[in-house]
PDB file of N, CA, C and O in Angstrom:
ATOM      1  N   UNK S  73      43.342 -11.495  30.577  1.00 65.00           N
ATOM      2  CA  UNK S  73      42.473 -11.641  29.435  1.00 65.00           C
ATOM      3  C   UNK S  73      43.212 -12.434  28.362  1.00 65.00           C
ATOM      4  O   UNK S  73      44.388 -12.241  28.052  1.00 65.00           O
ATOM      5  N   UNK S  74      42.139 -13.639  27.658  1.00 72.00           N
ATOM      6  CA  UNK S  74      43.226 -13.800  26.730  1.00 72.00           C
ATOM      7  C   UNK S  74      42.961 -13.251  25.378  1.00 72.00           C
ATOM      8  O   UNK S  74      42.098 -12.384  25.240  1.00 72.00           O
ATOM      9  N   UNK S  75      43.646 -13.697  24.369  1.00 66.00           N
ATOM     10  CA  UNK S  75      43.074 -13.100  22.738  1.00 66.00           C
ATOM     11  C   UNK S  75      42.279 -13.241  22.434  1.00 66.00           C
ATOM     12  O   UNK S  75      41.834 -12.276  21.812  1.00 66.00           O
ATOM     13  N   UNK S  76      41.316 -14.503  22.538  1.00 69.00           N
ATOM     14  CA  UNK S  76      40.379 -14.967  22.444  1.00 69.00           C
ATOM     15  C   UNK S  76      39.214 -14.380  22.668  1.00 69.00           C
ATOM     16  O   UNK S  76      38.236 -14.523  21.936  1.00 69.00           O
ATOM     17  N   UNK S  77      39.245 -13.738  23.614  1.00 75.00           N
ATOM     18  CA  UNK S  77      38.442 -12.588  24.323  1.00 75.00           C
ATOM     19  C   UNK S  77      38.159 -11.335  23.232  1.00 75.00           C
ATOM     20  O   UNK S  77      37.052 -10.828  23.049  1.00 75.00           O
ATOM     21  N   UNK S  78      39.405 -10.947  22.546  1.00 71.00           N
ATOM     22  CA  UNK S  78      39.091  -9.587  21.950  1.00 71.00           C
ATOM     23  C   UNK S  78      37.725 -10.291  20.352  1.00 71.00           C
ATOM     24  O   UNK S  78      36.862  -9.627  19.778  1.00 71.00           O
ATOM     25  N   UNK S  79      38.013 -11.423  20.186  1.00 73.00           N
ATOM     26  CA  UNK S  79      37.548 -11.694  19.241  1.00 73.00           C
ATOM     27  C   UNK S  79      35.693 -12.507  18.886  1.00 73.00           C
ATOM     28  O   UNK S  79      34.978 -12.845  17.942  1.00 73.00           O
ATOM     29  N   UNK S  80      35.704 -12.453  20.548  1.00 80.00           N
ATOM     30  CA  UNK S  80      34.471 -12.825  20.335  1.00 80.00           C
ATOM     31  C   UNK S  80      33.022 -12.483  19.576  1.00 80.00           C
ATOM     32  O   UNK S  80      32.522 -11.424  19.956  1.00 80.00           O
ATOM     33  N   UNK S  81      32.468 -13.028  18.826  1.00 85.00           N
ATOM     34  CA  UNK S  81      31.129 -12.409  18.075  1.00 85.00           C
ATOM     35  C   UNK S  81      31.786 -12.345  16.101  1.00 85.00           C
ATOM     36  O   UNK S  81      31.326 -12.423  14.961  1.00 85.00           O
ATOM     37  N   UNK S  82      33.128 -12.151  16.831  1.00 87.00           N
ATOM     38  CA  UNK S  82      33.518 -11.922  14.671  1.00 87.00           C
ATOM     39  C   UNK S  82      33.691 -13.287  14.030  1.00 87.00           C
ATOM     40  O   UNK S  82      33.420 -14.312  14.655  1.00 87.00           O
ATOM     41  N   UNK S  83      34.152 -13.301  12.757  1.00 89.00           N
ATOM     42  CA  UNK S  83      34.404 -14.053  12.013  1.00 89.00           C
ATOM     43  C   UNK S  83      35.721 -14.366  11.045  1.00 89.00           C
ATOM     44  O   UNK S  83      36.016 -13.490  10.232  1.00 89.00           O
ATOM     45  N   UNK S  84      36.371 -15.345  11.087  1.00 87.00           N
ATOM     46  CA  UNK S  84      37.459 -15.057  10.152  1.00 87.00           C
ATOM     47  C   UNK S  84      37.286 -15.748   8.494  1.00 87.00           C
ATOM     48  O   UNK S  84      36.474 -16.586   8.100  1.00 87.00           O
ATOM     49  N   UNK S  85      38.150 -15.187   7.904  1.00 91.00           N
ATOM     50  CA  UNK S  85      37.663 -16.187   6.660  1.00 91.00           C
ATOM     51  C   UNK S  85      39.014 -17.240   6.490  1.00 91.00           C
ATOM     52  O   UNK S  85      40.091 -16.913   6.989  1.00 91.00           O
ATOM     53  N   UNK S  86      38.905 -18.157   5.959  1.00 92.00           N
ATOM     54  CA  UNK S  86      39.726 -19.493   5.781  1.00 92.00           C
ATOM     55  C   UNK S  86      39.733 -19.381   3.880  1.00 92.00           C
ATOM     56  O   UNK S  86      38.983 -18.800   3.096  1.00 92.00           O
ATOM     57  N   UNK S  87      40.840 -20.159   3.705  1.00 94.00           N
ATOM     58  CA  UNK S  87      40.821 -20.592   2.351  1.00 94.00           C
ATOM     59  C   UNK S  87      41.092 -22.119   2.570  1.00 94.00           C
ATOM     60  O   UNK S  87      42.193 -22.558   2.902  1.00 94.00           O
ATOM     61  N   UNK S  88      40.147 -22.770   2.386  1.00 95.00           N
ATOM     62  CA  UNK S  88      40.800 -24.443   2.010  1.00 95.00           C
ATOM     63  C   UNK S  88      41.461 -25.059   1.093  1.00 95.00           C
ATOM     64  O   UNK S  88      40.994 -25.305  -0.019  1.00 95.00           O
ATOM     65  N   UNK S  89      42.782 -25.413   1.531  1.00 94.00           N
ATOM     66  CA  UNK S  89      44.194 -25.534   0.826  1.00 94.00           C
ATOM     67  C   UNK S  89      43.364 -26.742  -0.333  1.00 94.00           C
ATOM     68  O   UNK S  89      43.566 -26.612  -1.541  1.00 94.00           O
ATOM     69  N   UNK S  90      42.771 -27.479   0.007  1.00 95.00           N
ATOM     70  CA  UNK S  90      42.711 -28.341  -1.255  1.00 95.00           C
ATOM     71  C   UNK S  90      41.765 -28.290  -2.050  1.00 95.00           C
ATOM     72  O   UNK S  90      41.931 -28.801  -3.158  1.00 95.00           O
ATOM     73  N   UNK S  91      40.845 -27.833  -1.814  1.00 97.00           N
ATOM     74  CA  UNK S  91      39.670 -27.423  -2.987  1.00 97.00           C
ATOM     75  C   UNK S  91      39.427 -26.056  -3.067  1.00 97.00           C
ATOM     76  O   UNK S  91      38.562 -25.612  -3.821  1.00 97.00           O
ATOM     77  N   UNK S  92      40.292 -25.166  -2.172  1.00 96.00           N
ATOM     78  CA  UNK S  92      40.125 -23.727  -2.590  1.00 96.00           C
ATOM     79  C   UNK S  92      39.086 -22.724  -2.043  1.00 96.00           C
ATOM     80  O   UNK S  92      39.055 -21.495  -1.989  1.00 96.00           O
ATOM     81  N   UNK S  93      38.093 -23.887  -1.589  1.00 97.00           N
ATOM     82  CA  UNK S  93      36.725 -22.964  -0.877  1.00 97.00           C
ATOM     83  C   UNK S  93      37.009 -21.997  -0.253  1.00 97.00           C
ATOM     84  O   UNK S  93      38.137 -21.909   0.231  1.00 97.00           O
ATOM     85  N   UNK S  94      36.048 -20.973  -0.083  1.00 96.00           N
ATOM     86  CA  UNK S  94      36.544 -19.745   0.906  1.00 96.00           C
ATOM     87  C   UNK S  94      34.942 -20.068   1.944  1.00 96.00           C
ATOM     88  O   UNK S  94      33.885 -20.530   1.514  1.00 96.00           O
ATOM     89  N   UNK S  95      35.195 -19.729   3.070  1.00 95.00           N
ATOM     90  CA  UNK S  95      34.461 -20.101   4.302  1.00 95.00           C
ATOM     91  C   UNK S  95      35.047 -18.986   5.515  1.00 95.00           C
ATOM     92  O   UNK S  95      36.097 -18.346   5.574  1.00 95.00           O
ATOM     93  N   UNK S  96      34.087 -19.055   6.263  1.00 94.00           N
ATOM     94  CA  UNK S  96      34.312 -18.310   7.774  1.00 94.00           C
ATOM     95  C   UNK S  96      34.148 -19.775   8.902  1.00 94.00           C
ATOM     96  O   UNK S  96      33.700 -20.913   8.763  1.00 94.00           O
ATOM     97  N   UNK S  97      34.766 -19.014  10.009  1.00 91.00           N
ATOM     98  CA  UNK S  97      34.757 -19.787  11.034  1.00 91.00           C
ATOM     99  C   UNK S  97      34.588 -18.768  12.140  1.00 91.00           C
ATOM    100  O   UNK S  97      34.583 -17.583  11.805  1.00 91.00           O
ATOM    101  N   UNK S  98      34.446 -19.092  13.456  1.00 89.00           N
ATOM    102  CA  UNK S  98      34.457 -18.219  14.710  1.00 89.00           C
ATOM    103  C   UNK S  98      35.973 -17.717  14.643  1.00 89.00           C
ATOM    104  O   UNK S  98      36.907 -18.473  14.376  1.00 89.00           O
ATOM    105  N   UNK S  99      36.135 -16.092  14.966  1.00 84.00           N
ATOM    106  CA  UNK S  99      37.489 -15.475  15.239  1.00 84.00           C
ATOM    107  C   UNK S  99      38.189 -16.541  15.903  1.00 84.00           C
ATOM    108  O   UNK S  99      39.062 -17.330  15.542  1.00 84.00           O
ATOM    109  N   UNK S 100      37.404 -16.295  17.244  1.00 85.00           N
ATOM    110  CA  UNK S 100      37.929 -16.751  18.626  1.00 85.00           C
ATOM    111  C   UNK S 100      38.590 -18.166  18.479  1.00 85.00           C
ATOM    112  O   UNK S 100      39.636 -18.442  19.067  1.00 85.00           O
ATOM    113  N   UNK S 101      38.116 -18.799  17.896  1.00 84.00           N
ATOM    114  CA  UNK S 101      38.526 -20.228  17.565  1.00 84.00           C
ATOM    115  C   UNK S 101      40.177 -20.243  16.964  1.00 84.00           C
ATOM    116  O   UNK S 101      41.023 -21.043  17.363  1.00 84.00           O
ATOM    117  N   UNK S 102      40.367 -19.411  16.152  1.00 83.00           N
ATOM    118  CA  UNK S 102      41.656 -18.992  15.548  1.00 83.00           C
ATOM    119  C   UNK S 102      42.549 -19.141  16.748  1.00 83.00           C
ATOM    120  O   UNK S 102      43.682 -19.595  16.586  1.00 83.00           O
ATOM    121  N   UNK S 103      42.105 -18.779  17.984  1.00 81.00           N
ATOM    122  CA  UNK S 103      43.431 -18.504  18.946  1.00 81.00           C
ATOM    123  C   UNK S 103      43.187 -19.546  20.341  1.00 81.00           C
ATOM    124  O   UNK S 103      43.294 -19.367  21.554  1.00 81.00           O
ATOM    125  N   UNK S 104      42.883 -20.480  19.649  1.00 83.00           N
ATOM    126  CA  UNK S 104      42.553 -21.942  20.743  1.00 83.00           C
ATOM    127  C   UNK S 104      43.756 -22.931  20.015  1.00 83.00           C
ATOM    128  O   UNK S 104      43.738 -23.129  18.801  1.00 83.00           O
ATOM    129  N   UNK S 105      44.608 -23.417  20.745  1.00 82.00           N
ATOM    130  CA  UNK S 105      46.300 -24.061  20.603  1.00 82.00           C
ATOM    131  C   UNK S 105      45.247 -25.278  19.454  1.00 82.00           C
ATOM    132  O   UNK S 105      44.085 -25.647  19.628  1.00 82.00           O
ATOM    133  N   UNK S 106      45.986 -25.553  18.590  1.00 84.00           N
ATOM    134  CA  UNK S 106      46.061 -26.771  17.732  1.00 84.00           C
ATOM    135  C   UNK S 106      44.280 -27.095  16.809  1.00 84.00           C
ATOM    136  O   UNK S 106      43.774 -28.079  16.269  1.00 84.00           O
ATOM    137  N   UNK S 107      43.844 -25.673  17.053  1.00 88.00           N
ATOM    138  CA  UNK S 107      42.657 -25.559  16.304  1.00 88.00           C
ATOM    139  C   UNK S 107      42.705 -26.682  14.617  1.00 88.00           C
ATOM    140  O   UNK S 107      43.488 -26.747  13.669  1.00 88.00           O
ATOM    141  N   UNK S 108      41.389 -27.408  14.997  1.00 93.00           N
ATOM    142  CA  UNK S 108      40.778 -28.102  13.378  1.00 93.00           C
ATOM    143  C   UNK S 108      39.503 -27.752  13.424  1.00 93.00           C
ATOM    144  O   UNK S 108      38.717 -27.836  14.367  1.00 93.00           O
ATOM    145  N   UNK S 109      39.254 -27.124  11.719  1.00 93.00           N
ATOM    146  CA  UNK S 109      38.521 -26.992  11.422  1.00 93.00           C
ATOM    147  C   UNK S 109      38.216 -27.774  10.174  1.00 93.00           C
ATOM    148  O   UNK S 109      39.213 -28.335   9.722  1.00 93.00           O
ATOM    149  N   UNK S 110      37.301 -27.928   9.616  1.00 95.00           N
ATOM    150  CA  UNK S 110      36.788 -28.549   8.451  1.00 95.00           C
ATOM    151  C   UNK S 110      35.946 -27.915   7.416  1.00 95.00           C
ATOM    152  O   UNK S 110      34.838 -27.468   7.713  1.00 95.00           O
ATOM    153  N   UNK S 111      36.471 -27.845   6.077  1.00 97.00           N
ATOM    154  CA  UNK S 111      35.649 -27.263   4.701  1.00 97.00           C
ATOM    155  C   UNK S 111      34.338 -27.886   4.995  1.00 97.00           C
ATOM    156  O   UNK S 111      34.116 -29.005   5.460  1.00 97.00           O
ATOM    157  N   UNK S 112      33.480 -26.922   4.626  1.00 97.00           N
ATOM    158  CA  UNK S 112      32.406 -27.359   4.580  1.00 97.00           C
ATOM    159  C   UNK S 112      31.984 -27.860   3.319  1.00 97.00           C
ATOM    160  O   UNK S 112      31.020 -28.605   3.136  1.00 97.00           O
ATOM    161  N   UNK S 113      32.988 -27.277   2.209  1.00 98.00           N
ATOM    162  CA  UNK S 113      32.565 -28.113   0.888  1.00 98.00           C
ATOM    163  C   UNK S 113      32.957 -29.398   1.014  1.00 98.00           C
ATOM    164  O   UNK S 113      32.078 -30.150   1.434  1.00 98.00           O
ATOM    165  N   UNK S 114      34.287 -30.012   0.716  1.00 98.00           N
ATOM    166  CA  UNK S 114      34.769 -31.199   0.767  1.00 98.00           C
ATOM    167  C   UNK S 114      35.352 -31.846   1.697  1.00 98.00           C
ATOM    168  O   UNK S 114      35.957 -32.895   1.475  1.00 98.00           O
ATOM    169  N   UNK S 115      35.227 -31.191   3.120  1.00 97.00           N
ATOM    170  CA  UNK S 115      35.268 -32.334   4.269  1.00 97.00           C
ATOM    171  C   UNK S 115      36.889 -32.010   4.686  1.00 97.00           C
ATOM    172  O   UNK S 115      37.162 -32.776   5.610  1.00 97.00           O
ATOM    173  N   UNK S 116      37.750 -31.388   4.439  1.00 97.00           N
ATOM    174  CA  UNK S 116      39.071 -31.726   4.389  1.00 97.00           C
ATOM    175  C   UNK S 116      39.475 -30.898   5.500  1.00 97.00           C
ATOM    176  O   UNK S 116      39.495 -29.669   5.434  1.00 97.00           O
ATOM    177  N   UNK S 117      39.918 -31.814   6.904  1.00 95.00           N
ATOM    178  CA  UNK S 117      40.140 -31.120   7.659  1.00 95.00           C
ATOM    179  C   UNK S 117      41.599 -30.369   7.679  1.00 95.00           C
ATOM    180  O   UNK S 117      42.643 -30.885   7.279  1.00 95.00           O
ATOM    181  N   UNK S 118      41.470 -29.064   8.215  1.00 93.00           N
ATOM    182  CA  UNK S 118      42.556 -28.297   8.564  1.00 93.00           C
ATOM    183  C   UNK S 118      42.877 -27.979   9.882  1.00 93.00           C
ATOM    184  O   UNK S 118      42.037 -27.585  10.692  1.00 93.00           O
ATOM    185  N   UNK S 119      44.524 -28.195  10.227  1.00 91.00           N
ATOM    186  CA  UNK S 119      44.808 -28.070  11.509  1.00 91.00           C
ATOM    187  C   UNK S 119      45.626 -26.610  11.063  1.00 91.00           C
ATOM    188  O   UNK S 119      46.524 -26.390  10.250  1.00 91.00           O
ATOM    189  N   UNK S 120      44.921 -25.810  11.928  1.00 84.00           N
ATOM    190  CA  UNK S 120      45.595 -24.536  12.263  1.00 84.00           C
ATOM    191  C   UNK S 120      46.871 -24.560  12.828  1.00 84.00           C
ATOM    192  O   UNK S 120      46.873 -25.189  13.886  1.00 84.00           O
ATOM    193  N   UNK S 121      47.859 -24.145  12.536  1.00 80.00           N
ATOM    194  CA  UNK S 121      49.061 -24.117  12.949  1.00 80.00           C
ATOM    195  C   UNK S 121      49.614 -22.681  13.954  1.00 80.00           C
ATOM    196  O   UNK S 121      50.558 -21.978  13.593  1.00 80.00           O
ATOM    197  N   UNK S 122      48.843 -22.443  15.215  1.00 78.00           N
ATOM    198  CA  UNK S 122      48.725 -20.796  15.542  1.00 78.00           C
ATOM    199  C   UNK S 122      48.978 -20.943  17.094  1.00 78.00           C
ATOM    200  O   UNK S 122      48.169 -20.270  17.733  1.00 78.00           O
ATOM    201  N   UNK S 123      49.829 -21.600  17.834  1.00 79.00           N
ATOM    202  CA  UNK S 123      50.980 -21.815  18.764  1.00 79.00           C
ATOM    203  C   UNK S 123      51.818 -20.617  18.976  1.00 79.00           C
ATOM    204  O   UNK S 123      52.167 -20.137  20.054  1.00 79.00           O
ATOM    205  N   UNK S 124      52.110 -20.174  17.687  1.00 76.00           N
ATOM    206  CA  UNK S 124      53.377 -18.861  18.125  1.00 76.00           C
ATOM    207  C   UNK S 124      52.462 -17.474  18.151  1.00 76.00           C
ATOM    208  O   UNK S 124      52.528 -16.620  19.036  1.00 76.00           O
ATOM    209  N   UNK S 125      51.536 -17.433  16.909  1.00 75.00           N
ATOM    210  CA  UNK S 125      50.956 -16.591  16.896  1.00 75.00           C
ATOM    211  C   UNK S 125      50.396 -16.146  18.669  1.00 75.00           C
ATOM    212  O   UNK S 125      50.571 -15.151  19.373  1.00 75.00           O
ATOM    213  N   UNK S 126      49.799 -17.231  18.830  1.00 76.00           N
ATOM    214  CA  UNK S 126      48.620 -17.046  19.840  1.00 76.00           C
ATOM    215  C   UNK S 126      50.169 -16.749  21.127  1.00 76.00           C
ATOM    216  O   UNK S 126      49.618 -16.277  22.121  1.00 76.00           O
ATOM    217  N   UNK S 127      50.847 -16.792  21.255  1.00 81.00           N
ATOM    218  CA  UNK S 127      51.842 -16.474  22.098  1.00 81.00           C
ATOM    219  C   UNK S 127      52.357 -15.201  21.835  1.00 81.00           C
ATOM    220  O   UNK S 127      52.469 -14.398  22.761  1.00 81.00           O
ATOM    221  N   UNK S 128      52.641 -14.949  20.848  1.00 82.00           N
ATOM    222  CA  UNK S 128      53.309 -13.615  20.410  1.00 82.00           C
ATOM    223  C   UNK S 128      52.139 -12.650  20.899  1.00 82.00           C
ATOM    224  O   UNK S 128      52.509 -11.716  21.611  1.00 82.00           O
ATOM    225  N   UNK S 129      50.804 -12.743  20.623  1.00 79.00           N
ATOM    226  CA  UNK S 129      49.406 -11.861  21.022  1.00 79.00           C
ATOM    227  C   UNK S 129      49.431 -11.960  23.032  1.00 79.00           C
ATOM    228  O   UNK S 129      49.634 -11.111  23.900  1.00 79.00           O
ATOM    229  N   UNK S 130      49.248 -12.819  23.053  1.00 82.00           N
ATOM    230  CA  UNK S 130      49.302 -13.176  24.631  1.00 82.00           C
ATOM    231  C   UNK S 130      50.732 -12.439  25.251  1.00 82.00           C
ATOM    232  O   UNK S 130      50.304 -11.627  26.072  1.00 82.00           O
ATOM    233  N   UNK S 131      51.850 -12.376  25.236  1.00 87.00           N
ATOM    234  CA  UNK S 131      53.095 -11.748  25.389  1.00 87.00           C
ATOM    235  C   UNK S 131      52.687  -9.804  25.315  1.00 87.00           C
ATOM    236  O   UNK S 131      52.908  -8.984  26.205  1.00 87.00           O
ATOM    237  N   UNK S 132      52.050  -9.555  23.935  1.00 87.00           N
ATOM    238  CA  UNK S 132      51.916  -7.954  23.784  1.00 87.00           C
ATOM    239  C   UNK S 132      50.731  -8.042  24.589  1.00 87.00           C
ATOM    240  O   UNK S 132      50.902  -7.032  25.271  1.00 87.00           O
ATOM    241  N   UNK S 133      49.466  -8.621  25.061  1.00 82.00           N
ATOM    242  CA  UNK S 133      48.672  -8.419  26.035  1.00 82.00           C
ATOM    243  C   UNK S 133      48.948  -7.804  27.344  1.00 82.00           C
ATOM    244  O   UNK S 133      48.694  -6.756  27.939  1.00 82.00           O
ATOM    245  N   UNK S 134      49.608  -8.965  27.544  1.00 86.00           N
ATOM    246  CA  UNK S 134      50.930  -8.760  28.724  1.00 86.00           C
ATOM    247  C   UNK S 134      51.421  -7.688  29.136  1.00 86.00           C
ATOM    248  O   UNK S 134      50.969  -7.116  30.128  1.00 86.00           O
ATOM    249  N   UNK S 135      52.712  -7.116  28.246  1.00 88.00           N
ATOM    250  CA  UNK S 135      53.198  -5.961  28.423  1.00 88.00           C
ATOM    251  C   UNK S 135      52.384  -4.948  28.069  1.00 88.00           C
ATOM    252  O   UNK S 135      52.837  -3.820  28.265  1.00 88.00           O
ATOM    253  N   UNK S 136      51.119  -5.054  27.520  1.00 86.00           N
ATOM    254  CA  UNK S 136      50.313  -3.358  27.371  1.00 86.00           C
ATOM    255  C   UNK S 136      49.676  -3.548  28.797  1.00 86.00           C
ATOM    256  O   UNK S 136      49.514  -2.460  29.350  1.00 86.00           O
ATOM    257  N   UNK S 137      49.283  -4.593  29.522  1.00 83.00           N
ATOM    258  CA  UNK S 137      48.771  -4.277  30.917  1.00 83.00           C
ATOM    259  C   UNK S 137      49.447  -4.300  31.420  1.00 83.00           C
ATOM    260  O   UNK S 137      48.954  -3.756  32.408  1.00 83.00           O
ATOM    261  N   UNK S 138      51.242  -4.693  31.907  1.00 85.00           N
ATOM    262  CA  UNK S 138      51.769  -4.283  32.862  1.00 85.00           C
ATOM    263  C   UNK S 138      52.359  -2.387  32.249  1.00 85.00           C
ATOM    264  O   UNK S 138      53.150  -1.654  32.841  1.00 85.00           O
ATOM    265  N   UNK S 139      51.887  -2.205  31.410  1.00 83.00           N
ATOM    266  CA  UNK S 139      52.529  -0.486  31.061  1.00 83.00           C
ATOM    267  C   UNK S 139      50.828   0.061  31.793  1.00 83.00           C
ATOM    268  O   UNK S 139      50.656   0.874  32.701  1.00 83.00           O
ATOM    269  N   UNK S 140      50.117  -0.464  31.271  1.00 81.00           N
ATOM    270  CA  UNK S 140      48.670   0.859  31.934  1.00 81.00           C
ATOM    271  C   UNK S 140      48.730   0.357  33.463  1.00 81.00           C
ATOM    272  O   UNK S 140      48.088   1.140  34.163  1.00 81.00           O
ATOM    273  N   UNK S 141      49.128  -0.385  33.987  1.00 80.00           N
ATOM    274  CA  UNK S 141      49.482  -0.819  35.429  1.00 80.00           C
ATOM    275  C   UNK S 141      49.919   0.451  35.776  1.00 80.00           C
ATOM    276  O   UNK S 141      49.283   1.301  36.400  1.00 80.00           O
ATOM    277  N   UNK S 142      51.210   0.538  35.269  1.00 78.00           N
ATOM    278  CA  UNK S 142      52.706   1.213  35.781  1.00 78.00           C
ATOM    279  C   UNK S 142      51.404   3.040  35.222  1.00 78.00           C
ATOM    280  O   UNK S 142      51.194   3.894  36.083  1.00 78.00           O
ATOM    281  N   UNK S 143      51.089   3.116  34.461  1.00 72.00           N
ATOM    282  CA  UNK S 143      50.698   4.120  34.045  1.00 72.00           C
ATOM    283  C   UNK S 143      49.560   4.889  34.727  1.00 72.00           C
ATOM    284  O   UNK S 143      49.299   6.087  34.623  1.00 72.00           O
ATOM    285  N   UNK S 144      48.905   3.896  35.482  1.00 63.00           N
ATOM    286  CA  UNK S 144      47.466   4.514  36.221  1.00 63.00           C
ATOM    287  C   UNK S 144      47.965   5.428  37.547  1.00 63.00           C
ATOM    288  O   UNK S 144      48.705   5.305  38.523  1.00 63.00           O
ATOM    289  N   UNK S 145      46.876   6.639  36.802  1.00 60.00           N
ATOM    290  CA  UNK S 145      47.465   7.218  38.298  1.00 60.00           C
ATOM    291  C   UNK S 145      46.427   7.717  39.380  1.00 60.00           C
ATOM    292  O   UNK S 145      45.251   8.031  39.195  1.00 60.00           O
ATOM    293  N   UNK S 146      46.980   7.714  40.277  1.00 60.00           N
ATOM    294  CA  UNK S 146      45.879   7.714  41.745  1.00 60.00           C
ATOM    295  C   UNK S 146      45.647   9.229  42.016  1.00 60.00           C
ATOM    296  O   UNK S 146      46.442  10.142  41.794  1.00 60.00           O
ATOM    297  N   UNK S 147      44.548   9.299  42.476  1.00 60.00           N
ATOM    298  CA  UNK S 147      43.875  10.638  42.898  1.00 60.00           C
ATOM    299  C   UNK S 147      43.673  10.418  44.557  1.00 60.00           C
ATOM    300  O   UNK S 147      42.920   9.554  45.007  1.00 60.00           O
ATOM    301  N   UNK S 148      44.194  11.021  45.107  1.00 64.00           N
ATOM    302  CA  UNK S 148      43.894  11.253  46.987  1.00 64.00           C
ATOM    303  C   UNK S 148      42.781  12.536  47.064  1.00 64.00           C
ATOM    304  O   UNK S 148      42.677  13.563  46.394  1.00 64.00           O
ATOM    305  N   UNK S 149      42.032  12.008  48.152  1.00 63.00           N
ATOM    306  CA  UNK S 149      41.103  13.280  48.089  1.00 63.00           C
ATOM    307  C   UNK S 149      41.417  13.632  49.431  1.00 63.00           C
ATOM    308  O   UNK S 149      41.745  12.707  50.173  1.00 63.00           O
ATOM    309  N   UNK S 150      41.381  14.772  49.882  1.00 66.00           N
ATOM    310  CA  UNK S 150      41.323  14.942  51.351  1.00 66.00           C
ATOM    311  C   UNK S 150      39.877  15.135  51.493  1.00 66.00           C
ATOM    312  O   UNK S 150      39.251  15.166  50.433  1.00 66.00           O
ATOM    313  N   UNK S 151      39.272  15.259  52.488  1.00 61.00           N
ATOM    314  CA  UNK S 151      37.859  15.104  52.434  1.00 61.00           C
ATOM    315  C   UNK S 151      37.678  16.258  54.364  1.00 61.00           C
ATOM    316  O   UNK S 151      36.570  16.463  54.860  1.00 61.00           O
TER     317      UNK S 151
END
């Protein structure tokens, strides 16, 4: 699964560094490598800078499914 996944349907909010606007965008979009988005007031595109982030999330994904891996436990039935 990736991060992207947990975030589908929400919204994040942005501040645009040069005119200040406050705006939403799709979550999910946040955690797509080298994301641009654009103010909708004054046009000024922004490149998301979220490479490590989106790695650091993807990494703890990771190790919480290889722990409920290691953690699931099996039931035998005799029948």
């Amino acid at each position: 699964m990736e991060p992207k996944d947990f975030f589908k349907g929400d919204s994040a909010d942005l501040k645009c560094p040069g005119c200040r606007n406050k705006f939403s965008v799709a979550a999910e979009s946040l955690f797509i490598p080298d994301t641009v988005v654009r103010c909708p007031l004054c046009n000024a595109e922004i490149r998301l800078d979220n490479r490590e982030a989106i790695d650091t999330v993807q990494r703890t994904l990771d190790d919480l499914s290889k722990l409920l891996r290691k953690q699931t436990t099996h039931i035998n039935l005799k029948l």
